[in-house]
Short mmCIF file of C-alpha atoms and ligand atoms in Angstrom, two decimals:
data_model
loop_
_atom_site.label_atom_id
_atom_site.label_comp_id
_atom_site.label_asym_id
_atom_site.label_seq_id
_atom_site.Cartn_x
_atom_site.Cartn_y
_atom_site.Cartn_z
CA MET A 1 1.38 19.71 -26.20
CA SER A 2 -1.22 16.98 -25.14
CA LYS A 3 -3.08 16.58 -21.68
CA ARG A 4 -0.40 13.43 -21.08
CA ASP A 5 2.42 15.91 -22.28
CA SER A 6 1.40 17.37 -17.70
CA VAL A 7 1.35 14.11 -16.65
CA VAL A 8 3.67 12.20 -17.63
CA LEU A 9 7.49 12.54 -17.19
CA SER A 10 9.07 14.13 -20.20
CA SER A 11 12.51 11.71 -21.49
CA GLN A 12 14.78 14.03 -21.29
CA GLU A 13 13.63 15.13 -17.48
CA VAL A 14 14.05 10.70 -16.25
CA GLU A 15 17.77 10.76 -18.62
CA LYS A 16 18.18 14.32 -17.04
CA GLN A 17 17.81 11.74 -13.81
CA LYS A 18 19.30 9.22 -14.14
CA ASP A 19 22.80 11.43 -14.94
CA LYS A 20 22.37 12.24 -11.68
CA ILE A 21 22.26 9.23 -10.12
CA LEU A 22 25.68 9.23 -12.35
CA GLU A 23 26.73 11.79 -10.74
CA ILE A 24 26.09 10.99 -7.50
CA LYS A 25 28.25 7.16 -8.61
CA HIS A 26 30.94 8.27 -9.37
CA LEU A 27 31.47 11.50 -6.32
CA LEU A 28 30.70 8.81 -3.58
CA SER A 29 33.14 6.08 -5.78
CA ASP A 30 35.76 6.09 -2.78
CA ARG A 31 33.60 5.70 0.48
CA LYS A 32 33.36 1.86 -0.71
CA ASN A 33 30.25 -0.49 0.88
CA LYS A 34 28.01 2.51 1.15
CA LYS A 35 24.96 1.91 2.60
CA ALA A 36 21.66 2.56 2.15
CA PHE A 37 17.75 1.82 4.36
CA ILE A 38 14.24 3.26 3.70
CA GLU A 39 12.28 3.03 6.64
CA THR A 40 8.29 2.94 5.02
CA TYR A 41 4.84 3.64 6.90
CA GLY A 42 1.64 3.40 5.57
CA CYS A 43 0.26 1.36 2.40
CA GLN A 44 1.10 -0.46 -0.41
CA GLN A 45 1.60 2.18 -2.24
CA ASN A 46 4.67 4.47 -0.02
CA VAL A 47 6.23 0.33 0.19
CA SER A 48 6.07 0.54 -3.94
CA ASP A 49 8.05 4.26 -3.95
CA SER A 50 10.35 3.32 -1.77
CA GLU A 51 11.25 0.36 -4.12
CA ILE A 52 11.53 3.42 -6.33
CA ILE A 53 14.33 5.14 -4.22
CA MET A 54 15.67 2.05 -3.49
CA GLY A 55 16.59 1.32 -7.96
CA MET A 56 17.71 4.70 -7.73
CA LEU A 57 20.50 3.73 -4.78
CA CYS A 58 21.56 1.15 -5.58
CA GLU A 59 22.08 2.72 -9.39
CA MET A 60 23.77 5.56 -7.19
CA GLY A 61 26.21 2.41 -5.71
CA PHE A 62 24.65 1.98 -2.93
CA LYS A 63 23.88 -1.51 -0.88
CA LYS A 64 20.17 -1.90 0.65
CA THR A 65 20.29 -2.51 3.94
CA GLU A 66 17.98 -3.42 6.90
CA ASN A 67 20.15 -2.32 9.55
CA LYS A 68 20.56 1.56 10.37
CA ASP A 69 23.29 1.38 12.61
CA GLU A 70 24.87 0.98 9.55
CA ALA A 71 23.62 2.77 6.86
CA ASP A 72 25.92 5.62 5.01
CA ILE A 73 21.48 7.76 4.06
CA ILE A 74 18.54 6.97 5.60
CA ILE A 75 15.02 8.27 4.16
CA PHE A 76 11.65 7.63 6.09
CA ASN A 77 8.86 7.69 3.86
CA THR A 78 5.91 8.76 5.80
CA CYS A 79 2.72 8.31 5.79
CA ALA A 80 -0.33 10.89 7.27
CA VAL A 81 -3.56 8.87 7.17
CA ARG A 82 -3.29 8.63 10.87
CA GLU A 83 -1.63 10.99 13.67
CA ASN A 84 -0.66 7.72 14.93
CA ALA A 85 2.07 7.44 11.79
CA GLU A 86 2.56 10.85 12.08
CA LEU A 87 3.73 10.43 15.71
CA LYS A 88 5.57 6.96 15.36
CA VAL A 89 7.49 9.92 12.39
CA TYR A 90 8.94 12.20 14.89
CA GLY A 91 10.05 9.57 18.18
CA ASN A 92 12.13 7.21 14.76
CA LEU A 93 13.29 10.83 13.67
CA GLY A 94 13.75 12.38 17.02
CA ALA A 95 15.60 9.70 17.77
CA LEU A 96 17.87 9.65 14.59
CA LYS A 97 19.61 12.24 16.21
CA HIS A 98 22.38 10.43 18.09
CA LEU A 99 23.76 8.35 15.64
CA LYS A 100 24.63 11.43 13.13
CA LEU A 101 25.82 12.86 15.87
CA LYS A 102 28.28 9.11 15.90
CA LYS A 103 28.65 9.54 12.07
CA PRO A 104 28.29 13.33 10.40
CA ASP A 105 28.41 12.07 7.28
CA LEU A 106 25.15 10.29 7.73
CA ILE A 107 22.33 11.68 5.54
CA ILE A 108 18.97 11.74 6.86
CA GLY A 109 16.48 12.30 4.29
CA VAL A 110 12.54 12.36 4.87
CA CYS A 111 9.85 12.05 2.06
CA GLY A 112 5.93 10.84 1.09
CA CYS A 113 3.04 12.11 2.18
CA MET A 114 3.32 13.51 4.99
CA MET A 115 5.55 16.07 3.27
CA GLN A 116 2.80 17.86 1.76
CA GLN A 117 1.36 18.70 4.15
CA GLU A 118 3.24 22.41 4.98
CA GLU A 119 2.52 22.61 8.69
CA VAL A 120 4.33 19.07 8.14
CA SER A 121 7.63 20.53 6.37
CA LYS A 122 7.79 23.50 8.53
CA ARG A 123 8.06 21.22 11.60
CA ILE A 124 10.87 18.99 10.69
CA LYS A 125 12.80 21.72 9.37
CA SER A 126 12.78 24.39 12.93
CA LYS A 127 13.27 21.37 15.76
CA TYR A 128 15.08 18.44 13.12
CA ARG A 129 17.59 20.84 12.35
CA HIS A 130 19.92 16.95 11.58
CA VAL A 131 17.66 15.68 8.95
CA ASP A 132 19.92 16.85 5.10
CA LEU A 133 16.45 16.58 3.05
CA VAL A 134 13.24 17.00 3.18
CA PHE A 135 10.67 16.01 -0.10
CA GLY A 136 7.01 14.85 -0.50
CA THR A 137 5.48 12.42 -2.94
CA HIS A 138 5.25 15.11 -6.09
CA SER A 139 9.13 15.71 -6.72
CA LEU A 140 9.69 11.55 -6.06
CA TYR A 141 11.14 11.16 -9.53
CA SER A 142 13.15 13.84 -8.58
CA PHE A 143 14.76 12.39 -5.85
CA PRO A 144 18.69 11.73 -7.78
CA GLU A 145 19.07 15.28 -8.16
CA LEU A 146 17.76 17.62 -4.31
CA LEU A 147 20.09 14.12 -2.84
CA LEU A 148 22.83 15.57 -5.62
CA ARG A 149 22.87 19.45 -4.22
CA VAL A 150 22.73 18.31 -0.38
CA ILE A 151 25.94 16.10 -1.41
CA LYS A 152 27.32 19.32 -3.23
CA SER A 153 26.43 21.25 -1.49
CA GLY A 154 26.29 19.75 2.34
CA SER A 155 23.68 22.04 3.21
CA ARG A 156 19.53 21.17 3.74
CA VAL A 157 17.36 20.11 0.96
CA ILE A 158 14.01 20.59 1.44
CA ASP A 159 11.31 20.71 -2.32
CA LEU A 160 7.68 20.44 -1.66
CA LEU A 161 6.05 20.81 -5.24
CA ASP A 162 2.80 21.64 -5.01
CA THR A 163 2.12 20.80 -7.73
CA GLU A 164 0.45 17.49 -8.97
CA GLY A 165 2.93 14.49 -9.47
CA HIS A 166 4.84 13.42 -12.75
CA ILE A 167 4.07 9.69 -13.84
CA ALA A 168 8.23 8.15 -14.17
CA GLU A 169 8.23 5.39 -15.69
CA ASP A 170 12.00 3.82 -17.36
CA PHE A 171 13.58 4.19 -12.99
CA PRO A 172 15.17 1.30 -11.39
CA VAL A 173 13.57 0.07 -8.77
CA LYS A 174 14.46 -2.97 -6.39
CA ARG A 175 12.06 -5.10 -5.14
CA GLN A 176 11.53 -7.08 -2.08
CA GLU A 177 12.43 -10.24 -2.09
CA GLY A 178 10.52 -13.18 -2.76
CA PRO A 179 8.03 -14.66 -5.81
CA SER A 180 6.08 -11.70 -5.75
CA ALA A 181 5.95 -8.16 -6.87
CA TRP A 182 3.53 -4.67 -7.04
CA VAL A 183 3.02 -2.21 -9.92
CA SER A 184 0.74 1.12 -10.17
CA VAL A 185 -1.57 1.10 -12.26
CA MET A 186 -2.35 4.63 -11.00
CA TYR A 187 -1.87 7.39 -8.88
CA GLY A 188 -3.35 9.54 -6.27
CA CYS A 189 -7.34 9.41 -6.36
CA ASN A 190 -10.33 12.07 -7.20
CA ASN A 191 -13.27 10.95 -3.97
CA PHE A 192 -11.97 12.94 -1.51
CA CYS A 193 -13.73 11.18 0.84
CA SER A 194 -14.30 13.51 4.38
CA TYR A 195 -11.95 11.86 6.19
CA CYS A 196 -9.21 11.01 4.32
CA ILE A 197 -6.27 13.54 3.64
CA VAL A 198 -4.88 11.07 0.60
CA PRO A 199 -6.77 13.06 -1.99
CA TYR A 200 -4.86 15.80 -0.62
CA VAL A 201 -1.77 14.60 -0.11
CA ARG A 202 -1.50 12.71 -3.29
CA GLY A 203 -3.28 14.37 -5.59
CA ARG A 204 -5.57 13.73 -8.61
CA GLU A 205 -6.37 10.32 -10.22
CA ARG A 206 -3.46 9.56 -13.32
CA SER A 207 -3.79 6.91 -14.60
CA ARG A 208 -0.35 4.87 -16.46
CA ASP A 209 -0.09 4.17 -20.12
CA LYS A 210 -1.24 0.55 -20.74
CA ALA A 211 2.31 -0.37 -22.68
CA SER A 212 3.75 0.48 -20.12
CA ILE A 213 2.26 -0.83 -17.14
CA ILE A 214 2.79 -4.27 -20.12
CA ASN A 215 6.02 -3.77 -20.77
CA GLU A 216 6.83 -3.75 -16.48
CA VAL A 217 4.66 -7.15 -16.17
CA LYS A 218 6.34 -8.39 -19.06
CA ASN A 219 10.00 -7.16 -17.59
CA LEU A 220 8.45 -9.02 -14.49
CA ALA A 221 7.17 -12.28 -15.70
CA ASN A 222 11.37 -12.64 -17.21
CA GLU A 223 12.89 -12.20 -14.12
CA GLY A 224 11.14 -15.08 -12.50
CA TYR A 225 8.15 -13.23 -10.56
CA LYS A 226 5.38 -15.35 -10.45
CA GLU A 227 2.38 -12.94 -8.56
CA ILE A 228 0.83 -9.22 -9.27
CA THR A 229 -0.45 -7.34 -7.28
CA LEU A 230 -1.33 -4.33 -9.53
CA LEU A 231 -1.55 -1.43 -7.70
CA GLY A 232 -3.80 2.42 -7.02
CA GLN A 233 -5.88 4.03 -4.28
CA ASN A 234 -9.22 3.22 -6.45
CA VAL A 235 -7.76 0.64 -9.57
CA ASN A 236 -12.12 1.18 -11.20
CA SER A 237 -11.09 4.13 -11.81
CA TYR A 238 -8.44 2.95 -14.16
CA GLY A 239 -8.73 4.55 -17.44
CA LYS A 240 -10.39 7.70 -16.88
CA ASP A 241 -7.85 9.66 -17.48
CA LEU A 242 -6.48 8.26 -20.71
CA ASP A 243 -6.99 8.79 -24.35
CA GLU A 244 -7.35 5.08 -25.06
CA LYS A 245 -10.54 3.46 -24.52
CA ILE A 246 -10.18 1.46 -21.76
CA ASP A 247 -11.00 0.47 -18.50
CA PHE A 248 -9.43 -1.82 -15.39
CA ALA A 249 -10.54 -4.88 -16.85
CA ASP A 250 -10.01 -4.82 -20.16
CA LEU A 251 -6.08 -4.21 -18.45
CA LEU A 252 -6.71 -7.13 -16.82
CA ASN A 253 -6.80 -9.47 -19.25
CA GLU A 254 -4.20 -7.36 -21.00
CA VAL A 255 -2.12 -8.52 -18.14
CA CYS A 256 -3.49 -12.24 -18.13
CA LYS A 257 -2.40 -12.97 -21.24
CA ILE A 258 1.18 -12.33 -19.78
CA ASP A 259 2.37 -16.43 -19.60
CA GLY A 260 4.84 -16.56 -16.10
CA ILE A 261 2.26 -14.03 -14.58
CA GLU A 262 0.47 -16.59 -11.88
CA ARG A 263 -1.46 -15.24 -10.15
CA ILE A 264 -3.19 -11.05 -10.04
CA ARG A 265 -4.50 -9.69 -7.38
CA PHE A 266 -5.63 -5.13 -8.09
CA MET A 267 -6.41 -3.45 -4.87
CA THR A 268 -7.99 -1.22 -3.80
CA SER A 269 -11.89 -1.11 -5.64
CA HIS A 270 -14.30 2.13 -4.07
CA PRO A 271 -17.67 -0.24 -3.96
CA LYS A 272 -19.12 2.74 -5.93
CA ASP A 273 -16.58 1.90 -9.60
CA ILE A 274 -16.60 -1.81 -8.90
CA SER A 275 -19.00 -3.13 -11.55
CA ASP A 276 -20.48 -6.40 -13.36
CA LYS A 277 -17.66 -6.11 -16.64
CA LEU A 278 -14.88 -6.28 -13.33
CA ILE A 279 -16.84 -9.28 -11.06
CA ASP A 280 -17.49 -11.58 -14.53
CA THR A 281 -13.60 -11.12 -14.98
CA MET A 282 -12.66 -11.95 -12.49
CA ALA A 283 -14.87 -15.11 -12.32
CA ALA A 284 -13.35 -15.57 -15.87
CA ASN A 285 -10.52 -15.58 -15.46
CA LYS A 286 -7.84 -17.93 -13.33
CA LYS A 287 -5.27 -16.03 -13.20
CA ILE A 288 -7.76 -13.45 -10.89
CA CYS A 289 -6.55 -14.81 -7.69
CA LYS A 290 -10.51 -15.37 -5.68
CA GLN A 291 -9.59 -12.43 -3.31
CA LEU A 292 -11.06 -8.82 -3.27
CA HIS A 293 -10.39 -6.37 -0.61
CA LEU A 294 -13.62 -4.47 -1.09
CA PRO A 295 -13.15 -1.27 2.61
CA PHE A 296 -16.99 -1.03 3.55
CA GLN A 297 -15.65 1.50 6.15
CA ALA A 298 -18.92 1.82 7.73
CA GLY A 299 -21.95 0.05 8.14
CA SER A 300 -24.61 3.05 8.59
CA ASN A 301 -26.10 4.54 6.16
CA ARG A 302 -26.17 8.09 8.41
CA ILE A 303 -22.63 7.74 8.42
CA LEU A 304 -21.30 6.85 4.56
CA LYS A 305 -23.06 10.13 4.09
CA LEU A 306 -21.10 12.01 6.71
CA MET A 307 -17.76 10.18 4.92
CA ASN A 308 -19.09 11.14 1.85
CA ARG A 309 -18.96 7.45 0.32
CA VAL A 310 -21.44 8.08 -2.54
CA TYR A 311 -23.27 3.84 -1.29
CA THR A 312 -25.11 2.89 1.52
CA LYS A 313 -25.82 0.20 3.35
CA GLU A 314 -27.60 -1.91 1.31
CA GLU A 315 -26.23 -0.51 -1.91
CA TYR A 316 -22.97 -1.82 -0.51
CA LEU A 317 -24.06 -6.13 0.32
CA GLU A 318 -25.42 -6.34 -3.17
CA LYS A 319 -22.30 -6.12 -4.76
CA ILE A 320 -21.07 -8.45 -2.42
CA GLU A 321 -23.06 -10.99 -2.55
CA LYS A 322 -23.04 -10.40 -6.20
CA VAL A 323 -18.96 -11.63 -6.01
CA LYS A 324 -20.27 -14.47 -3.13
CA LYS A 325 -23.17 -15.12 -6.50
CA LYS A 326 -20.54 -15.60 -9.28
CA MET A 327 -17.23 -16.34 -6.96
CA PRO A 328 -18.06 -19.24 -3.99
CA ASP A 329 -15.27 -19.42 -2.46
CA ILE A 330 -13.36 -15.89 -2.54
CA THR A 331 -11.36 -14.17 0.24
CA LEU A 332 -13.12 -11.24 1.60
CA THR A 333 -11.41 -8.42 3.91
CA THR A 334 -12.94 -4.92 4.25
CA ASP A 335 -11.45 -1.55 5.68
CA ILE A 336 -12.89 0.33 8.90
CA ILE A 337 -13.50 3.27 10.79
CA VAL A 338 -14.40 3.78 14.10
CA GLY A 339 -15.89 6.27 16.04
CA PHE A 340 -16.42 8.71 12.81
CA PRO A 341 -17.38 11.82 14.67
CA GLY A 342 -21.10 10.84 15.38
CA GLU A 343 -21.12 7.95 15.02
CA THR A 344 -23.17 6.73 17.84
CA LYS A 345 -24.30 2.66 19.09
CA GLU A 346 -27.17 2.41 17.45
CA ASP A 347 -24.38 3.30 13.97
CA PHE A 348 -21.87 1.29 15.23
CA GLU A 349 -24.34 -1.55 15.08
CA HIS A 350 -24.47 -1.10 12.24
CA THR A 351 -20.89 -2.15 11.16
CA ILE A 352 -21.31 -5.33 13.37
CA ASP A 353 -24.19 -6.98 11.19
CA VAL A 354 -21.82 -6.04 7.69
CA LEU A 355 -19.74 -7.76 9.62
CA GLU A 356 -21.79 -10.34 10.14
CA LYS A 357 -23.74 -10.93 7.03
CA VAL A 358 -19.85 -10.47 5.22
CA ARG A 359 -18.16 -12.95 6.70
CA TYR A 360 -14.83 -11.72 6.27
CA ASP A 361 -11.40 -12.89 6.17
CA THR A 362 -9.48 -10.15 7.10
CA ILE A 363 -10.75 -6.68 8.04
CA PHE A 364 -8.31 -3.46 8.97
CA SER A 365 -9.58 -2.02 10.89
CA PHE A 366 -8.29 2.27 12.57
CA ILE A 367 -10.11 3.78 15.43
CA TYR A 368 -10.76 7.92 13.13
CA SER A 369 -8.24 9.98 13.72
CA LYS A 370 -8.80 13.32 12.81
CA ARG A 371 -7.17 15.05 9.43
CA GLY A 372 -6.17 18.56 9.18
CA GLY A 373 -7.85 20.17 6.24
CA THR A 374 -10.64 16.91 5.25
CA PRO A 375 -14.35 18.52 6.28
CA ALA A 376 -14.20 15.90 8.59
CA ALA A 377 -11.95 17.57 10.98
CA VAL A 378 -14.57 20.59 11.27
CA MET A 379 -17.71 17.62 12.31
CA GLU A 380 -18.11 17.92 16.13
CA ASP A 381 -17.69 14.18 17.87
CA PRO A 382 -19.27 14.62 21.47
CA ILE A 383 -18.42 10.78 21.46
CA PRO A 384 -15.86 9.53 23.98
CA MET A 385 -12.55 7.72 23.22
CA GLU A 386 -13.43 5.56 25.88
CA GLU A 387 -16.65 4.63 24.11
CA LYS A 388 -15.23 4.61 20.85
CA LYS A 389 -12.29 1.82 22.39
CA GLU A 390 -15.08 -0.19 23.88
CA ASN A 391 -16.38 -0.44 19.87
CA PHE A 392 -13.74 -1.45 18.71
CA ASP A 393 -12.50 -3.58 20.49
CA ARG A 394 -16.02 -5.50 20.06
CA LEU A 395 -15.33 -4.99 16.23
CA LEU A 396 -11.88 -7.17 16.85
CA ASP A 397 -13.74 -9.78 18.84
CA VAL A 398 -16.70 -10.19 16.13
CA GLN A 399 -14.68 -10.27 13.74
CA ASP A 400 -11.56 -12.99 15.00
CA LYS A 401 -14.14 -14.72 15.93
CA ILE A 402 -15.09 -15.55 11.76
CA SER A 403 -11.71 -15.07 11.01
CA TYR A 404 -10.85 -18.46 12.76
CA GLU A 405 -14.47 -20.03 11.81
CA LYS A 406 -13.72 -19.97 7.75
CA ASN A 407 -9.88 -21.28 8.01
CA LYS A 408 -11.10 -23.94 9.96
CA VAL A 409 -13.61 -25.03 7.46
CA LEU A 410 -9.99 -25.43 5.46
CA GLU A 411 -8.27 -27.61 8.41
CA GLY A 412 -7.91 -31.22 5.65
CA LYS A 413 -7.95 -28.49 2.23
CA VAL A 414 -5.08 -29.44 -0.52
CA MET A 415 -4.52 -25.60 -1.57
CA LYS A 416 -1.81 -24.80 -3.97
CA VAL A 417 0.47 -21.85 -1.83
CA LEU A 418 3.13 -19.56 -3.36
CA VAL A 419 6.24 -20.10 -1.29
CA GLU A 420 7.99 -16.32 0.08
CA GLY A 421 10.58 -17.96 2.51
CA MET A 422 11.52 -19.43 4.79
CA SER A 423 9.28 -17.54 8.13
CA LYS A 424 10.25 -15.12 9.61
CA THR A 425 9.44 -16.60 14.18
CA ASP A 426 10.49 -20.28 12.80
CA GLN A 427 13.39 -21.34 11.12
CA SER A 428 12.16 -25.29 10.11
CA PHE A 429 8.89 -23.36 8.58
CA MET A 430 8.74 -22.01 5.02
CA THR A 431 5.46 -19.83 4.59
CA GLY A 432 3.67 -18.62 1.17
CA ARG A 433 0.14 -17.73 1.12
CA THR A 434 -3.26 -19.18 -1.02
CA GLU A 435 -4.93 -18.44 -3.81
CA GLY A 436 -7.04 -16.01 -1.54
CA GLY A 437 -3.62 -14.30 0.49
CA LYS A 438 -4.43 -16.42 3.51
CA VAL A 439 -0.60 -16.83 5.42
CA VAL A 440 0.19 -20.98 5.04
CA ASN A 441 3.05 -21.74 7.53
CA PHE A 442 4.68 -25.66 6.98
CA LYS A 443 7.51 -28.05 7.61
CA CYS A 444 10.00 -29.04 4.40
CA ASP A 445 13.24 -29.86 3.69
CA LYS A 446 13.58 -27.82 0.81
CA ASP A 447 14.14 -23.65 -0.25
CA MET A 448 11.54 -24.32 -2.38
CA LYS A 449 11.32 -20.28 -2.20
CA GLY A 450 9.73 -18.44 -5.51
CA SER A 451 7.47 -21.59 -6.58
CA PHE A 452 3.67 -23.64 -5.81
CA ALA A 453 4.08 -26.18 -3.18
CA ASP A 454 0.59 -28.12 -2.66
CA VAL A 455 0.03 -27.59 0.87
CA LYS A 456 -2.78 -29.81 3.54
CA ILE A 457 -3.93 -28.32 6.62
CA THR A 458 -3.43 -28.88 9.00
CA GLU A 459 -4.77 -26.18 12.22
CA ALA A 460 -6.33 -23.03 11.15
CA LYS A 461 -5.45 -20.06 13.50
CA THR A 462 -7.63 -16.83 13.72
CA TRP A 463 -5.11 -15.01 11.34
CA SER A 464 -3.03 -17.85 9.51
CA LEU A 465 -3.53 -21.64 8.43
CA MET A 466 -0.66 -24.57 9.50
CA GLY A 467 -0.68 -27.22 6.98
CA GLU A 468 1.57 -30.21 6.41
CA ILE A 469 3.44 -30.19 2.24
CA ILE A 470 2.27 -32.83 -0.32
CA LYS A 471 4.84 -34.97 -1.77
N1 5AD B 501 -8.74 7.62 10.07
C1 5AD B 501 -9.07 6.21 10.75
N2 5AD B 501 -8.17 5.67 9.01
C2 5AD B 501 -8.55 6.00 8.30
N3 5AD B 501 -8.83 5.97 7.17
C3 5AD B 501 -8.10 6.51 5.86
N4 5AD B 501 -8.34 7.67 6.49
C4 5AD B 501 -8.64 7.69 8.03
C5 5AD B 501 -8.59 8.38 9.18
N5 5AD B 501 -8.05 9.67 9.43
C6 5AD B 501 -8.46 4.14 6.36
C7 5AD B 501 -10.14 4.04 5.56
C8 5AD B 501 -8.84 3.89 4.38
C9 5AD B 501 -7.41 2.82 4.55
C10 5AD B 501 -6.20 2.35 4.19
O1 5AD B 501 -7.18 3.49 6.00
O2 5AD B 501 -10.48 2.85 5.76
O3 5AD B 501 -9.51 3.07 2.65
FE1 SF4 B 502 -8.68 8.26 0.52
FE2 SF4 B 502 -11.56 7.74 -0.31
FE3 SF4 B 502 -10.00 7.94 -1.51
FE4 SF4 B 502 -9.59 5.50 -0.07
S1 SF4 B 502 -10.72 6.56 -2.21
S2 SF4 B 502 -8.02 6.89 -0.96
S3 SF4 B 502 -10.02 6.28 1.36
S4 SF4 B 502 -10.29 9.37 -0.46
#
């Protein structure tokens, strides 16, 4: 058995699961108009996993619905990164009890990162008896087999693999509407940042084979997708576990060669791993969007050390300088944690300092949430929540100003926008994104969904831009 045999799901296993899909389709063939609803919590990796689950459900004969009340099957794909996401899941799951009483045939499933934690799955088992199916990230690909067991036996099925999940290729995927698609290039994380649950619930880093990724992107191009985002918890580790000598920059170059795909994005990069080669590859390749999401988490070197981030504030800023020098118009985004155990006012000032030096376009900021089983969970934390919240609010104030200023300079410029569809808030507007990933809303009397439009920016807002189409 080669090293890869234990990572990639065997074709026999894939075929077995596909047979289960057909068996379910057959079993449920007298139930016309079956509908499936998936609620996804957390990161893009979960969004991508949900697209695979929905793909399987569609092959079983279900139609996708956005309305829980009319669904015959409801799946919650959960996130364990912060406590508030978990609380939301418990709340929303509790609310399904009434629906199940009204519709006893309704199948309720819960999957994703939360389920990889033993105490969570135990709680679901004992307190949420209306849940029919529980499975973790590692058993994603056995979903057809598990669902078939639920349907045949009419009893609850709880499946929690604690061995690492396989990479499975060739399953159907039901993607979100629009011109952009997510493509996972690797799963898991080896970094063990001290606050983070991801390595425990998603396992070690596993890269997909280049050929499978290229094949998927070529198919997407043939289907008319224009933009892809390559996904992984730490994309810069791509290839380290493969027999083939390849790194993430090489992969990007290969993806750029595919005709039809005009924009390529990726996330997430770890500052310690972002190489000069990657920066040069980004700068040299027109198809690679000049947008970089580079989480710094905290500005204080003392806190960075406690977080096990393995870089200093100075090293981080140096990398950003390199990036800006090669790509002066780059859009920069980041993740920040406020209130890590013991983070003092003085520590926090360094976070503000990074914000002011880098001048990100957008930030994703979070108040630290204690995750059981991680090293940070047992660190002393004398800082009151009130102070953490004060710091958090200040962070947002500082950033809002920067975001607005960075958008303001775009007023009057003509930007190429990939149109995603109608604006959700005002149907007379279309919405799309710039190369940097900024949202642009603009009046347009024809449906330009899926095509590129030249849009003149007329007004900057803090989180988006208004524009008018250039005829
Ligand atoms: N508390 C708060 N934020 C967290 N993140 C990860 N773990 C935690 C936690 N325990 C944030 C980090 C990461 C993003 C995806 O979520 O900023 O980059
Ligand atoms: Fe979590 Fe750190 Fe891995 Fe990101 S790099 S998933 S923050 S452990």
